[in-house]
Amino acid sequence: ERLKHRARAAVAISHASIVVPFLLGALLALNLYPKLSSREVPFTSFALFMGVAMSITAFPVLARILTDRGMMHTELGILAVSCAATDDVTAWCLLAFVVAVAKSRPDQGVVVAIATVAYIGAMLLVIRPLVRRVIARWESDHLPRSAVAFVFIALLLSALATEAIGIHAIFGAFLLGAVIPAGSAVARTLSRQLESVVTVLLLPSFFAFTGMRTRIDLLLGLDQWLICGLIVLVATAGKFGGTVVAARLAGLDWRSTTALGTLMNTRGLMELIVLNIGLDLQVISPVLFAMMVIMALTTTMITAPVLRCLIPEPTLEAEC
């Protein structure tokens, strides 16, 4: 209800916060490619990946910051969450496209694109109605083992399908989650049962794995640290500038636009996922991976302190 009069603004702001950093990332790739890449990596894949990596906003981290600050139900908080959610979906689509380009040979690009569109269409038009009919049988929150087995088998098959097509397995898992109704007993129960496993085991393991791959010792000399600083500056300016300009054109006041631009610079977990995919595909080198991880951590860590300066607690309480 509170977003109705801001729906167009949310779409415009979210896409501006993707387009501007994407273009700046692609332009930055012109300078970074000769220094941090090799001829084995096509420049097109490198530039597209840099653009996507600059465009990420971590929806879960942003939502957590808003919750901790008590801003989730303010107009600014609702707008920020809506922009971040739109950002997430758009960025995943862009990443799927970039991964397909990076993994396919020139003669396979069209085949991968057609197969991807066909698979998405099949998941939405064929699999989703079928899944809804199947999981409608399990209305109780106490799911039988057959229901859990059905979901995990479908998850693995969907991941294998996207990997076979030529895009990353993570997109198959994402699509399977998207076709399961969010309000169903299966979704509620599995979310509740898997939360502890994910947050206590899998998520820390992923962060530890990313940390072990981050070779900061490879950043030798002042030149490379200056490049790292340039990456942080371009990433911050692209997200912040694109968001602020679009928000001002949408009629928001300066304080709200500045706070929104700060929030959209949150990258966190989603950025680390993207960077790990890029390193796995060898689109980015270990040196650039370390620089981009530093960028992701820096832009995420400064969000809460800057937001605290822009919106002090007494003002925040009054808005709530």
PDB file of C-alpha atoms in Angstrom:
ATOM      1  CA  GLU A   1       0.000   0.000   0.000  1.00  0.00           C
ATOM      2  CA  ARG A   2       2.756   2.442   0.933  1.00  0.00           C
ATOM      3  CA  LEU A   3       4.694   1.713  -2.256  1.00  0.00           C
ATOM      4  CA  LYS A   4       1.829   2.322  -4.683  1.00  0.00           C
ATOM      5  CA  HIS A   5       2.692   5.959  -5.348  1.00  0.00           C
ATOM      6  CA  ARG A   6       6.409   5.096  -5.528  1.00  0.00           C
ATOM      7  CA  ALA A   7       6.247   2.001  -7.753  1.00  0.00           C
ATOM      8  CA  ARG A   8       7.512   3.763 -10.875  1.00  0.00           C
ATOM      9  CA  ALA A   9      10.188   5.506  -8.844  1.00  0.00           C
ATOM     10  CA  ALA A  10      11.378   2.176  -7.425  1.00  0.00           C
ATOM     11  CA  VAL A  11      11.733   0.638 -10.887  1.00  0.00           C
ATOM     12  CA  ALA A  12      13.484   3.720 -12.309  1.00  0.00           C
ATOM     13  CA  ILE A  13      15.880   4.060  -9.354  1.00  0.00           C
ATOM     14  CA  SER A  14      16.763   0.365  -9.288  1.00  0.00           C
ATOM     15  CA  HIS A  15      17.564   0.243 -12.990  1.00  0.00           C
ATOM     16  CA  ALA A  16      19.527   3.497 -12.864  1.00  0.00           C
ATOM     17  CA  SER A  17      21.552   2.023  -9.996  1.00  0.00           C
ATOM     18  CA  ILE A  18      22.409  -0.898 -12.287  1.00  0.00           C
ATOM     19  CA  VAL A  19      22.951   0.843 -15.638  1.00  0.00           C
ATOM     20  CA  VAL A  20      25.341   3.546 -14.374  1.00  0.00           C
ATOM     21  CA  PRO A  21      27.742   1.263 -12.434  1.00  0.00           C
ATOM     22  CA  PHE A  22      27.506  -1.333 -15.215  1.00  0.00           C
ATOM     23  CA  LEU A  23      28.694   1.201 -17.794  1.00  0.00           C
ATOM     24  CA  LEU A  24      31.399   2.535 -15.473  1.00  0.00           C
ATOM     25  CA  GLY A  25      32.573  -1.021 -14.772  1.00  0.00           C
ATOM     26  CA  ALA A  26      32.751  -1.788 -18.474  1.00  0.00           C
ATOM     27  CA  LEU A  27      34.729   1.434 -19.074  1.00  0.00           C
ATOM     28  CA  LEU A  28      37.053   0.589 -16.189  1.00  0.00           C
ATOM     29  CA  ALA A  29      37.661  -2.781 -17.838  1.00  0.00           C
ATOM     30  CA  LEU A  30      39.398  -0.953 -20.706  1.00  0.00           C
ATOM     31  CA  ASN A  31      42.086   0.119 -18.246  1.00  0.00           C
ATOM     32  CA  LEU A  32      42.212  -3.095 -16.181  1.00  0.00           C
ATOM     33  CA  TYR A  33      42.242  -5.648 -18.990  1.00  0.00           C
ATOM     34  CA  PRO A  34      45.854  -5.098 -20.142  1.00  0.00           C
ATOM     35  CA  LYS A  35      47.104  -5.082 -16.536  1.00  0.00           C
ATOM     36  CA  LEU A  36      45.068  -7.765 -14.772  1.00  0.00           C
ATOM     37  CA  SER A  37      43.909 -10.149 -17.490  1.00  0.00           C
ATOM     38  CA  SER A  38      45.330 -12.193 -20.354  1.00  0.00           C
ATOM     39  CA  ARG A  39      44.610 -12.865 -24.018  1.00  0.00           C
ATOM     40  CA  GLU A  40      43.025 -16.182 -23.045  1.00  0.00           C
ATOM     41  CA  VAL A  41      40.105 -14.235 -21.569  1.00  0.00           C
ATOM     42  CA  PRO A  42      37.977 -12.488 -24.231  1.00  0.00           C
ATOM     43  CA  PHE A  43      37.659  -8.791 -23.514  1.00  0.00           C
ATOM     44  CA  THR A  44      33.886  -8.970 -24.008  1.00  0.00           C
ATOM     45  CA  SER A  45      33.506 -11.499 -21.176  1.00  0.00           C
ATOM     46  CA  PHE A  46      35.873  -9.500 -18.957  1.00  0.00           C
ATOM     47  CA  ALA A  47      34.084  -6.185 -19.551  1.00  0.00           C
ATOM     48  CA  LEU A  48      30.612  -7.672 -19.085  1.00  0.00           C
ATOM     49  CA  PHE A  49      31.652  -9.356 -15.863  1.00  0.00           C
ATOM     50  CA  MET A  50      33.178  -6.154 -14.477  1.00  0.00           C
ATOM     51  CA  GLY A  51      29.961  -4.337 -15.289  1.00  0.00           C
ATOM     52  CA  VAL A  52      27.827  -6.912 -13.480  1.00  0.00           C
ATOM     53  CA  ALA A  53      30.182  -7.049 -10.480  1.00  0.00           C
ATOM     54  CA  MET A  54      29.881  -3.262 -10.079  1.00  0.00           C
ATOM     55  CA  SER A  55      26.075  -3.406 -10.316  1.00  0.00           C
ATOM     56  CA  ILE A  56      25.312  -5.801  -7.444  1.00  0.00           C
ATOM     57  CA  THR A  57      23.261  -4.794  -4.407  1.00  0.00           C
ATOM     58  CA  ALA A  58      22.974  -7.358  -1.615  1.00  0.00           C
ATOM     59  CA  PHE A  59      19.257  -7.515  -0.854  1.00  0.00           C
ATOM     60  CA  PRO A  60      19.623  -9.680   2.321  1.00  0.00           C
ATOM     61  CA  VAL A  61      22.317  -7.439   3.838  1.00  0.00           C
ATOM     62  CA  LEU A  62      20.409  -4.267   3.016  1.00  0.00           C
ATOM     63  CA  ALA A  63      17.244  -5.686   4.570  1.00  0.00           C
ATOM     64  CA  ARG A  64      19.184  -6.622   7.711  1.00  0.00           C
ATOM     65  CA  ILE A  65      20.629  -3.104   8.042  1.00  0.00           C
ATOM     66  CA  LEU A  66      17.147  -1.610   7.714  1.00  0.00           C
ATOM     67  CA  THR A  67      15.770  -4.028  10.306  1.00  0.00           C
ATOM     68  CA  ASP A  68      18.559  -3.277  12.790  1.00  0.00           C
ATOM     69  CA  ARG A  69      18.003   0.447  12.318  1.00  0.00           C
ATOM     70  CA  GLY A  70      14.228   0.144  12.669  1.00  0.00           C
ATOM     71  CA  MET A  71      13.706   1.524   9.166  1.00  0.00           C
ATOM     72  CA  MET A  72      12.011  -1.432   7.488  1.00  0.00           C
ATOM     73  CA  HIS A  73       8.515   0.077   7.759  1.00  0.00           C
ATOM     74  CA  THR A  74       9.437   3.657   6.907  1.00  0.00           C
ATOM     75  CA  GLU A  75       8.779   4.992   3.416  1.00  0.00           C
ATOM     76  CA  LEU A  76      12.521   5.149   2.734  1.00  0.00           C
ATOM     77  CA  GLY A  77      12.999   1.587   3.975  1.00  0.00           C
ATOM     78  CA  ILE A  78      10.188   0.218   1.827  1.00  0.00           C
ATOM     79  CA  LEU A  79      11.549   2.040  -1.225  1.00  0.00           C
ATOM     80  CA  ALA A  80      15.087   0.783  -0.537  1.00  0.00           C
ATOM     81  CA  VAL A  81      13.934  -2.834  -0.162  1.00  0.00           C
ATOM     82  CA  SER A  82      11.881  -2.597  -3.357  1.00  0.00           C
ATOM     83  CA  CYS A  83      14.819  -1.148  -5.307  1.00  0.00           C
ATOM     84  CA  ALA A  84      17.195  -3.788  -3.920  1.00  0.00           C
ATOM     85  CA  ALA A  85      14.795  -6.621  -4.775  1.00  0.00           C
ATOM     86  CA  THR A  86      14.439  -5.355  -8.345  1.00  0.00           C
ATOM     87  CA  ASP A  87      18.221  -4.950  -8.488  1.00  0.00           C
ATOM     88  CA  ASP A  88      18.691  -8.543  -7.375  1.00  0.00           C
ATOM     89  CA  VAL A  89      16.451 -10.022 -10.063  1.00  0.00           C
ATOM     90  CA  THR A  90      17.952  -7.858 -12.803  1.00  0.00           C
ATOM     91  CA  ALA A  91      21.510  -8.558 -11.691  1.00  0.00           C
ATOM     92  CA  TRP A  92      20.901 -12.333 -11.638  1.00  0.00           C
ATOM     93  CA  CYS A  93      19.545 -12.156 -15.186  1.00  0.00           C
ATOM     94  CA  LEU A  94      22.568 -10.142 -16.297  1.00  0.00           C
ATOM     95  CA  LEU A  95      24.912 -12.564 -14.562  1.00  0.00           C
ATOM     96  CA  ALA A  96      23.263 -15.529 -16.277  1.00  0.00           C
ATOM     97  CA  PHE A  97      23.822 -13.809 -19.618  1.00  0.00           C
ATOM     98  CA  VAL A  98      27.474 -13.024 -18.819  1.00  0.00           C
ATOM     99  CA  VAL A  99      28.164 -16.579 -17.624  1.00  0.00           C
ATOM    100  CA  ALA A 100      26.601 -17.950 -20.810  1.00  0.00           C
ATOM    101  CA  VAL A 101      28.834 -15.679 -22.902  1.00  0.00           C
ATOM    102  CA  ALA A 102      31.925 -16.603 -20.877  1.00  0.00           C
ATOM    103  CA  LYS A 103      31.335 -20.364 -21.012  1.00  0.00           C
ATOM    104  CA  SER A 104      30.268 -20.671 -24.637  1.00  0.00           C
ATOM    105  CA  ARG A 105      32.386 -20.539 -27.738  1.00  0.00           C
ATOM    106  CA  PRO A 106      31.413 -17.968 -30.372  1.00  0.00           C
ATOM    107  CA  ASP A 107      29.494 -20.563 -32.363  1.00  0.00           C
ATOM    108  CA  GLN A 108      27.562 -21.697 -29.279  1.00  0.00           C
ATOM    109  CA  GLY A 109      26.353 -18.324 -28.046  1.00  0.00           C
ATOM    110  CA  VAL A 110      23.035 -18.407 -29.903  1.00  0.00           C
ATOM    111  CA  VAL A 111      22.397 -22.029 -28.896  1.00  0.00           C
ATOM    112  CA  VAL A 112      23.008 -21.268 -25.212  1.00  0.00           C
ATOM    113  CA  ALA A 113      20.752 -18.202 -25.342  1.00  0.00           C
ATOM    114  CA  ILE A 114      17.901 -20.119 -27.013  1.00  0.00           C
ATOM    115  CA  ALA A 115      18.265 -23.062 -24.624  1.00  0.00           C
ATOM    116  CA  THR A 116      18.262 -20.718 -21.624  1.00  0.00           C
ATOM    117  CA  VAL A 117      15.104 -18.914 -22.732  1.00  0.00           C
ATOM    118  CA  ALA A 118      13.442 -22.268 -23.495  1.00  0.00           C
ATOM    119  CA  TYR A 119      14.355 -23.641 -20.071  1.00  0.00           C
ATOM    120  CA  ILE A 120      13.067 -20.566 -18.247  1.00  0.00           C
ATOM    121  CA  GLY A 121       9.831 -20.755 -20.249  1.00  0.00           C
ATOM    122  CA  ALA A 122       9.442 -24.465 -19.461  1.00  0.00           C
ATOM    123  CA  MET A 123      10.035 -23.838 -15.750  1.00  0.00           C
ATOM    124  CA  LEU A 124       7.469 -21.040 -15.584  1.00  0.00           C
ATOM    125  CA  LEU A 125       4.804 -22.439 -17.918  1.00  0.00           C
ATOM    126  CA  VAL A 126       5.086 -26.214 -17.415  1.00  0.00           C
ATOM    127  CA  ILE A 127       7.000 -27.043 -14.231  1.00  0.00           C
ATOM    128  CA  ARG A 128       5.442 -24.376 -12.002  1.00  0.00           C
ATOM    129  CA  PRO A 129       1.825 -25.572 -12.435  1.00  0.00           C
ATOM    130  CA  LEU A 130       2.987 -29.167 -12.011  1.00  0.00           C
ATOM    131  CA  VAL A 131       4.923 -28.338  -8.828  1.00  0.00           C
ATOM    132  CA  ARG A 132       1.946 -26.479  -7.409  1.00  0.00           C
ATOM    133  CA  ARG A 133      -0.316 -29.470  -7.945  1.00  0.00           C
ATOM    134  CA  VAL A 134       2.189 -31.831  -6.349  1.00  0.00           C
ATOM    135  CA  ILE A 135       2.983 -29.762  -3.263  1.00  0.00           C
ATOM    136  CA  ALA A 136      -0.707 -28.918  -2.751  1.00  0.00           C
ATOM    137  CA  ARG A 137      -1.005 -32.443  -1.332  1.00  0.00           C
ATOM    138  CA  TRP A 138       1.238 -31.502   1.589  1.00  0.00           C
ATOM    139  CA  GLU A 139      -0.663 -28.867   3.523  1.00  0.00           C
ATOM    140  CA  SER A 140       0.633 -29.841   6.946  1.00  0.00           C
ATOM    141  CA  ASP A 141       3.754 -28.220   8.377  1.00  0.00           C
ATOM    142  CA  HIS A 142       4.967 -31.725   9.238  1.00  0.00           C
ATOM    143  CA  LEU A 143       6.193 -32.773   5.817  1.00  0.00           C
ATOM    144  CA  PRO A 144       6.685 -36.458   4.980  1.00  0.00           C
ATOM    145  CA  ARG A 145      10.104 -37.562   3.826  1.00  0.00           C
ATOM    146  CA  SER A 146       8.745 -38.013   0.324  1.00  0.00           C
ATOM    147  CA  ALA A 147       8.067 -34.264   0.109  1.00  0.00           C
ATOM    148  CA  VAL A 148      11.601 -33.363   1.169  1.00  0.00           C
ATOM    149  CA  ALA A 149      13.025 -35.927  -1.258  1.00  0.00           C
ATOM    150  CA  PHE A 150      10.866 -34.514  -4.080  1.00  0.00           C
ATOM    151  CA  VAL A 151      12.149 -30.962  -3.504  1.00  0.00           C
ATOM    152  CA  PHE A 152      15.815 -31.933  -3.286  1.00  0.00           C
ATOM    153  CA  ILE A 153      15.667 -34.165  -6.350  1.00  0.00           C
ATOM    154  CA  ALA A 154      13.947 -31.369  -8.298  1.00  0.00           C
ATOM    155  CA  LEU A 155      16.589 -28.941  -7.023  1.00  0.00           C
ATOM    156  CA  LEU A 156      19.481 -31.103  -8.216  1.00  0.00           C
ATOM    157  CA  LEU A 157      17.851 -31.833 -11.580  1.00  0.00           C
ATOM    158  CA  SER A 158      17.218 -28.132 -12.204  1.00  0.00           C
ATOM    159  CA  ALA A 159      20.811 -27.272 -11.271  1.00  0.00           C
ATOM    160  CA  LEU A 160      22.153 -30.012 -13.555  1.00  0.00           C
ATOM    161  CA  ALA A 161      19.956 -28.776 -16.401  1.00  0.00           C
ATOM    162  CA  THR A 162      21.285 -25.207 -16.290  1.00  0.00           C
ATOM    163  CA  GLU A 163      24.857 -26.490 -15.980  1.00  0.00           C
ATOM    164  CA  ALA A 164      24.314 -28.676 -19.055  1.00  0.00           C
ATOM    165  CA  ILE A 165      22.836 -25.739 -20.969  1.00  0.00           C
ATOM    166  CA  GLY A 166      25.961 -23.709 -20.354  1.00  0.00           C
ATOM    167  CA  ILE A 167      25.010 -21.369 -17.516  1.00  0.00           C
ATOM    168  CA  HIS A 168      25.892 -21.882 -13.864  1.00  0.00           C
ATOM    169  CA  ALA A 169      24.156 -24.504 -11.695  1.00  0.00           C
ATOM    170  CA  ILE A 170      23.183 -21.771  -9.223  1.00  0.00           C
ATOM    171  CA  PHE A 171      20.606 -20.441 -11.702  1.00  0.00           C
ATOM    172  CA  GLY A 172      18.846 -23.795 -11.848  1.00  0.00           C
ATOM    173  CA  ALA A 173      18.567 -23.814  -8.070  1.00  0.00           C
ATOM    174  CA  PHE A 174      17.306 -20.229  -8.139  1.00  0.00           C
ATOM    175  CA  LEU A 175      14.637 -21.061 -10.727  1.00  0.00           C
ATOM    176  CA  LEU A 176      13.417 -24.073  -8.758  1.00  0.00           C
ATOM    177  CA  GLY A 177      13.007 -21.878  -5.696  1.00  0.00           C
ATOM    178  CA  ALA A 178      11.141 -19.311  -7.768  1.00  0.00           C
ATOM    179  CA  VAL A 179       8.490 -21.775  -8.975  1.00  0.00           C
ATOM    180  CA  ILE A 180       7.645 -23.072  -5.480  1.00  0.00           C
ATOM    181  CA  PRO A 181       4.798 -20.966  -4.006  1.00  0.00           C
ATOM    182  CA  ALA A 182       6.196 -18.885  -1.145  1.00  0.00           C
ATOM    183  CA  GLY A 183       3.138 -19.381   1.047  1.00  0.00           C
ATOM    184  CA  SER A 184       2.987 -23.159   0.705  1.00  0.00           C
ATOM    185  CA  ALA A 185       3.630 -25.553   3.579  1.00  0.00           C
ATOM    186  CA  VAL A 186       6.642 -26.923   1.699  1.00  0.00           C
ATOM    187  CA  ALA A 187       8.264 -23.488   1.451  1.00  0.00           C
ATOM    188  CA  ARG A 188       7.542 -22.597   5.082  1.00  0.00           C
ATOM    189  CA  THR A 189       8.696 -25.902   6.511  1.00  0.00           C
ATOM    190  CA  LEU A 190      11.853 -26.263   4.433  1.00  0.00           C
ATOM    191  CA  SER A 191      12.847 -22.648   5.116  1.00  0.00           C
ATOM    192  CA  ARG A 192      12.451 -23.228   8.837  1.00  0.00           C
ATOM    193  CA  GLN A 193      14.243 -26.578   8.854  1.00  0.00           C
ATOM    194  CA  LEU A 194      17.131 -25.540   6.615  1.00  0.00           C
ATOM    195  CA  GLU A 195      17.780 -22.138   8.170  1.00  0.00           C
ATOM    196  CA  SER A 196      20.057 -23.451  10.925  1.00  0.00           C
ATOM    197  CA  VAL A 197      22.015 -25.682   8.531  1.00  0.00           C
ATOM    198  CA  VAL A 198      22.524 -22.810   6.105  1.00  0.00           C
ATOM    199  CA  THR A 199      23.399 -20.107   8.634  1.00  0.00           C
ATOM    200  CA  VAL A 200      25.466 -22.268  10.996  1.00  0.00           C
ATOM    201  CA  LEU A 201      27.264 -24.566   8.526  1.00  0.00           C
ATOM    202  CA  LEU A 202      26.999 -23.591   4.856  1.00  0.00           C
ATOM    203  CA  LEU A 203      27.212 -19.788   5.066  1.00  0.00           C
ATOM    204  CA  PRO A 204      30.286 -19.654   7.355  1.00  0.00           C
ATOM    205  CA  SER A 205      31.910 -22.323   5.173  1.00  0.00           C
ATOM    206  CA  PHE A 206      31.281 -20.199   2.080  1.00  0.00           C
ATOM    207  CA  PHE A 207      32.783 -17.113   3.739  1.00  0.00           C
ATOM    208  CA  ALA A 208      35.793 -19.149   4.910  1.00  0.00           C
ATOM    209  CA  PHE A 209      36.216 -20.591   1.405  1.00  0.00           C
ATOM    210  CA  THR A 210      36.079 -17.096  -0.097  1.00  0.00           C
ATOM    211  CA  GLY A 211      38.578 -15.829   2.473  1.00  0.00           C
ATOM    212  CA  MET A 212      40.998 -18.653   1.650  1.00  0.00           C
ATOM    213  CA  ARG A 213      40.780 -17.739  -2.044  1.00  0.00           C
ATOM    214  CA  THR A 214      41.419 -14.051  -1.370  1.00  0.00           C
ATOM    215  CA  ARG A 215      45.166 -13.630  -1.852  1.00  0.00           C
ATOM    216  CA  ILE A 216      45.798 -10.116  -0.586  1.00  0.00           C
ATOM    217  CA  ASP A 217      49.512 -10.951  -0.623  1.00  0.00           C
ATOM    218  CA  LEU A 218      49.295 -10.857  -4.439  1.00  0.00           C
ATOM    219  CA  LEU A 219      48.705  -7.095  -4.319  1.00  0.00           C
ATOM    220  CA  LEU A 220      52.325  -6.003  -4.662  1.00  0.00           C
ATOM    221  CA  GLY A 221      53.413  -2.415  -4.865  1.00  0.00           C
ATOM    222  CA  LEU A 222      51.685   0.927  -4.705  1.00  0.00           C
ATOM    223  CA  ASP A 223      50.350   0.655  -8.275  1.00  0.00           C
ATOM    224  CA  GLN A 224      48.138  -2.330  -7.508  1.00  0.00           C
ATOM    225  CA  TRP A 225      46.797  -0.762  -4.329  1.00  0.00           C
ATOM    226  CA  LEU A 226      45.984   2.371  -6.302  1.00  0.00           C
ATOM    227  CA  ILE A 227      44.078   0.212  -8.795  1.00  0.00           C
ATOM    228  CA  CYS A 228      42.224  -1.371  -5.870  1.00  0.00           C
ATOM    229  CA  GLY A 229      41.316   2.093  -4.586  1.00  0.00           C
ATOM    230  CA  LEU A 230      40.140   3.081  -8.074  1.00  0.00           C
ATOM    231  CA  ILE A 231      37.876   0.016  -8.183  1.00  0.00           C
ATOM    232  CA  VAL A 232      36.346   0.971  -4.816  1.00  0.00           C
ATOM    233  CA  LEU A 233      35.883   4.570  -5.972  1.00  0.00           C
ATOM    234  CA  VAL A 234      34.245   3.642  -9.304  1.00  0.00           C
ATOM    235  CA  ALA A 235      31.970   1.061  -7.669  1.00  0.00           C
ATOM    236  CA  THR A 236      30.852   3.517  -4.978  1.00  0.00           C
ATOM    237  CA  ALA A 237      30.419   6.468  -7.334  1.00  0.00           C
ATOM    238  CA  GLY A 238      28.481   4.410  -9.892  1.00  0.00           C
ATOM    239  CA  LYS A 239      25.949   3.011  -7.439  1.00  0.00           C
ATOM    240  CA  PHE A 240      25.633   6.200  -5.424  1.00  0.00           C
ATOM    241  CA  GLY A 241      25.508   8.546  -8.416  1.00  0.00           C
ATOM    242  CA  GLY A 242      23.021   6.497 -10.425  1.00  0.00           C
ATOM    243  CA  THR A 243      20.716   6.120  -7.427  1.00  0.00           C
ATOM    244  CA  VAL A 244      20.882   9.770  -6.353  1.00  0.00           C
ATOM    245  CA  VAL A 245      20.211  11.203  -9.821  1.00  0.00           C
ATOM    246  CA  ALA A 246      17.253   8.878 -10.440  1.00  0.00           C
ATOM    247  CA  ALA A 247      15.845   9.457  -6.932  1.00  0.00           C
ATOM    248  CA  ARG A 248      16.034  13.244  -7.319  1.00  0.00           C
ATOM    249  CA  LEU A 249      14.286  13.060 -10.686  1.00  0.00           C
ATOM    250  CA  ALA A 250      11.612  10.934  -8.977  1.00  0.00           C
ATOM    251  CA  GLY A 251      10.978  13.751  -6.483  1.00  0.00           C
ATOM    252  CA  LEU A 252      12.768  12.551  -3.339  1.00  0.00           C
ATOM    253  CA  ASP A 253      14.458  15.089  -1.053  1.00  0.00           C
ATOM    254  CA  TRP A 254      18.237  15.296  -0.760  1.00  0.00           C
ATOM    255  CA  ARG A 255      18.512  13.468   2.567  1.00  0.00           C
ATOM    256  CA  SER A 256      16.406  10.541   1.340  1.00  0.00           C
ATOM    257  CA  THR A 257      18.256  10.302  -1.957  1.00  0.00           C
ATOM    258  CA  THR A 258      21.642  10.339  -0.188  1.00  0.00           C
ATOM    259  CA  ALA A 259      20.530   7.671   2.279  1.00  0.00           C
ATOM    260  CA  LEU A 260      19.113   5.564  -0.553  1.00  0.00           C
ATOM    261  CA  GLY A 261      22.331   5.877  -2.546  1.00  0.00           C
ATOM    262  CA  THR A 262      24.284   4.759   0.516  1.00  0.00           C
ATOM    263  CA  LEU A 263      22.029   1.738   1.057  1.00  0.00           C
ATOM    264  CA  MET A 264      22.233   0.636  -2.572  1.00  0.00           C
ATOM    265  CA  ASN A 265      26.025   0.452  -2.243  1.00  0.00           C
ATOM    266  CA  THR A 266      25.628  -2.560   0.043  1.00  0.00           C
ATOM    267  CA  ARG A 267      27.104  -5.549  -1.806  1.00  0.00           C
ATOM    268  CA  GLY A 268      27.966  -8.216   0.756  1.00  0.00           C
ATOM    269  CA  LEU A 269      27.123 -11.850   0.138  1.00  0.00           C
ATOM    270  CA  MET A 270      25.671 -11.459  -3.355  1.00  0.00           C
ATOM    271  CA  GLU A 271      28.864  -9.825  -4.606  1.00  0.00           C
ATOM    272  CA  LEU A 272      30.980 -12.646  -3.158  1.00  0.00           C
ATOM    273  CA  ILE A 273      28.843 -15.205  -4.992  1.00  0.00           C
ATOM    274  CA  VAL A 274      29.337 -13.342  -8.258  1.00  0.00           C
ATOM    275  CA  LEU A 275      33.090 -13.003  -7.716  1.00  0.00           C
ATOM    276  CA  ASN A 276      33.500 -16.700  -6.926  1.00  0.00           C
ATOM    277  CA  ILE A 277      31.678 -17.575 -10.144  1.00  0.00           C
ATOM    278  CA  GLY A 278      33.977 -15.248 -12.073  1.00  0.00           C
ATOM    279  CA  LEU A 279      37.069 -16.810 -10.526  1.00  0.00           C
ATOM    280  CA  ASP A 280      35.778 -20.341 -11.193  1.00  0.00           C
ATOM    281  CA  LEU A 281      35.256 -19.438 -14.847  1.00  0.00           C
ATOM    282  CA  GLN A 282      38.702 -17.800 -14.937  1.00  0.00           C
ATOM    283  CA  VAL A 283      37.173 -14.580 -16.234  1.00  0.00           C
ATOM    284  CA  ILE A 284      38.977 -12.692 -13.465  1.00  0.00           C
ATOM    285  CA  SER A 285      42.443 -13.384 -12.117  1.00  0.00           C
ATOM    286  CA  PRO A 286      43.248 -14.091  -8.429  1.00  0.00           C
ATOM    287  CA  VAL A 287      44.715 -10.579  -8.145  1.00  0.00           C
ATOM    288  CA  LEU A 288      41.547  -8.910  -9.441  1.00  0.00           C
ATOM    289  CA  PHE A 289      39.455 -11.275  -7.298  1.00  0.00           C
ATOM    290  CA  ALA A 290      41.269 -10.016  -4.183  1.00  0.00           C
ATOM    291  CA  MET A 291      40.730  -6.390  -5.246  1.00  0.00           C
ATOM    292  CA  MET A 292      37.030  -6.960  -5.875  1.00  0.00           C
ATOM    293  CA  VAL A 293      36.573  -8.718  -2.520  1.00  0.00           C
ATOM    294  CA  ILE A 294      38.170  -5.718  -0.802  1.00  0.00           C
ATOM    295  CA  MET A 295      35.759  -3.483  -2.734  1.00  0.00           C
ATOM    296  CA  ALA A 296      32.761  -5.588  -1.664  1.00  0.00           C
ATOM    297  CA  LEU A 297      33.793  -5.538   2.004  1.00  0.00           C
ATOM    298  CA  THR A 298      34.584  -1.817   1.991  1.00  0.00           C
ATOM    299  CA  THR A 299      31.322  -0.696   0.371  1.00  0.00           C
ATOM    300  CA  THR A 300      29.311  -2.966   2.671  1.00  0.00           C
ATOM    301  CA  MET A 301      31.064  -1.985   5.900  1.00  0.00           C
ATOM    302  CA  ILE A 302      30.705   1.768   5.374  1.00  0.00           C
ATOM    303  CA  THR A 303      26.954   1.590   4.714  1.00  0.00           C
ATOM    304  CA  ALA A 304      25.725   1.460   8.328  1.00  0.00           C
ATOM    305  CA  PRO A 305      28.051   4.193   9.709  1.00  0.00           C
ATOM    306  CA  VAL A 306      27.259   6.597   6.858  1.00  0.00           C
ATOM    307  CA  LEU A 307      23.537   5.888   7.210  1.00  0.00           C
ATOM    308  CA  ARG A 308      23.798   6.611  10.947  1.00  0.00           C
ATOM    309  CA  CYS A 309      25.258  10.017  10.157  1.00  0.00           C
ATOM    310  CA  LEU A 310      22.616  10.804   7.557  1.00  0.00           C
ATOM    311  CA  ILE A 311      19.633   9.665   9.638  1.00  0.00           C
ATOM    312  CA  PRO A 312      20.256  10.032  13.389  1.00  0.00           C
ATOM    313  CA  GLU A 313      18.309   7.883  15.822  1.00  0.00           C
ATOM    314  CA  PRO A 314      15.892  10.588  17.123  1.00  0.00           C
ATOM    315  CA  THR A 315      14.813  11.464  13.582  1.00  0.00           C
ATOM    316  CA  LEU A 316      14.469   7.812  12.753  1.00  0.00           C
ATOM    317  CA  GLU A 317      12.249   7.145  15.746  1.00  0.00           C
ATOM    318  CA  ALA A 318      10.049  10.069  14.774  1.00  0.00           C
ATOM    319  CA  GLU A 319       9.613   8.665  11.256  1.00  0.00           C
ATOM    320  CA  CYS A 320       8.756   5.227  12.588  1.00  0.00           C
TER     321      CYS A 320
END
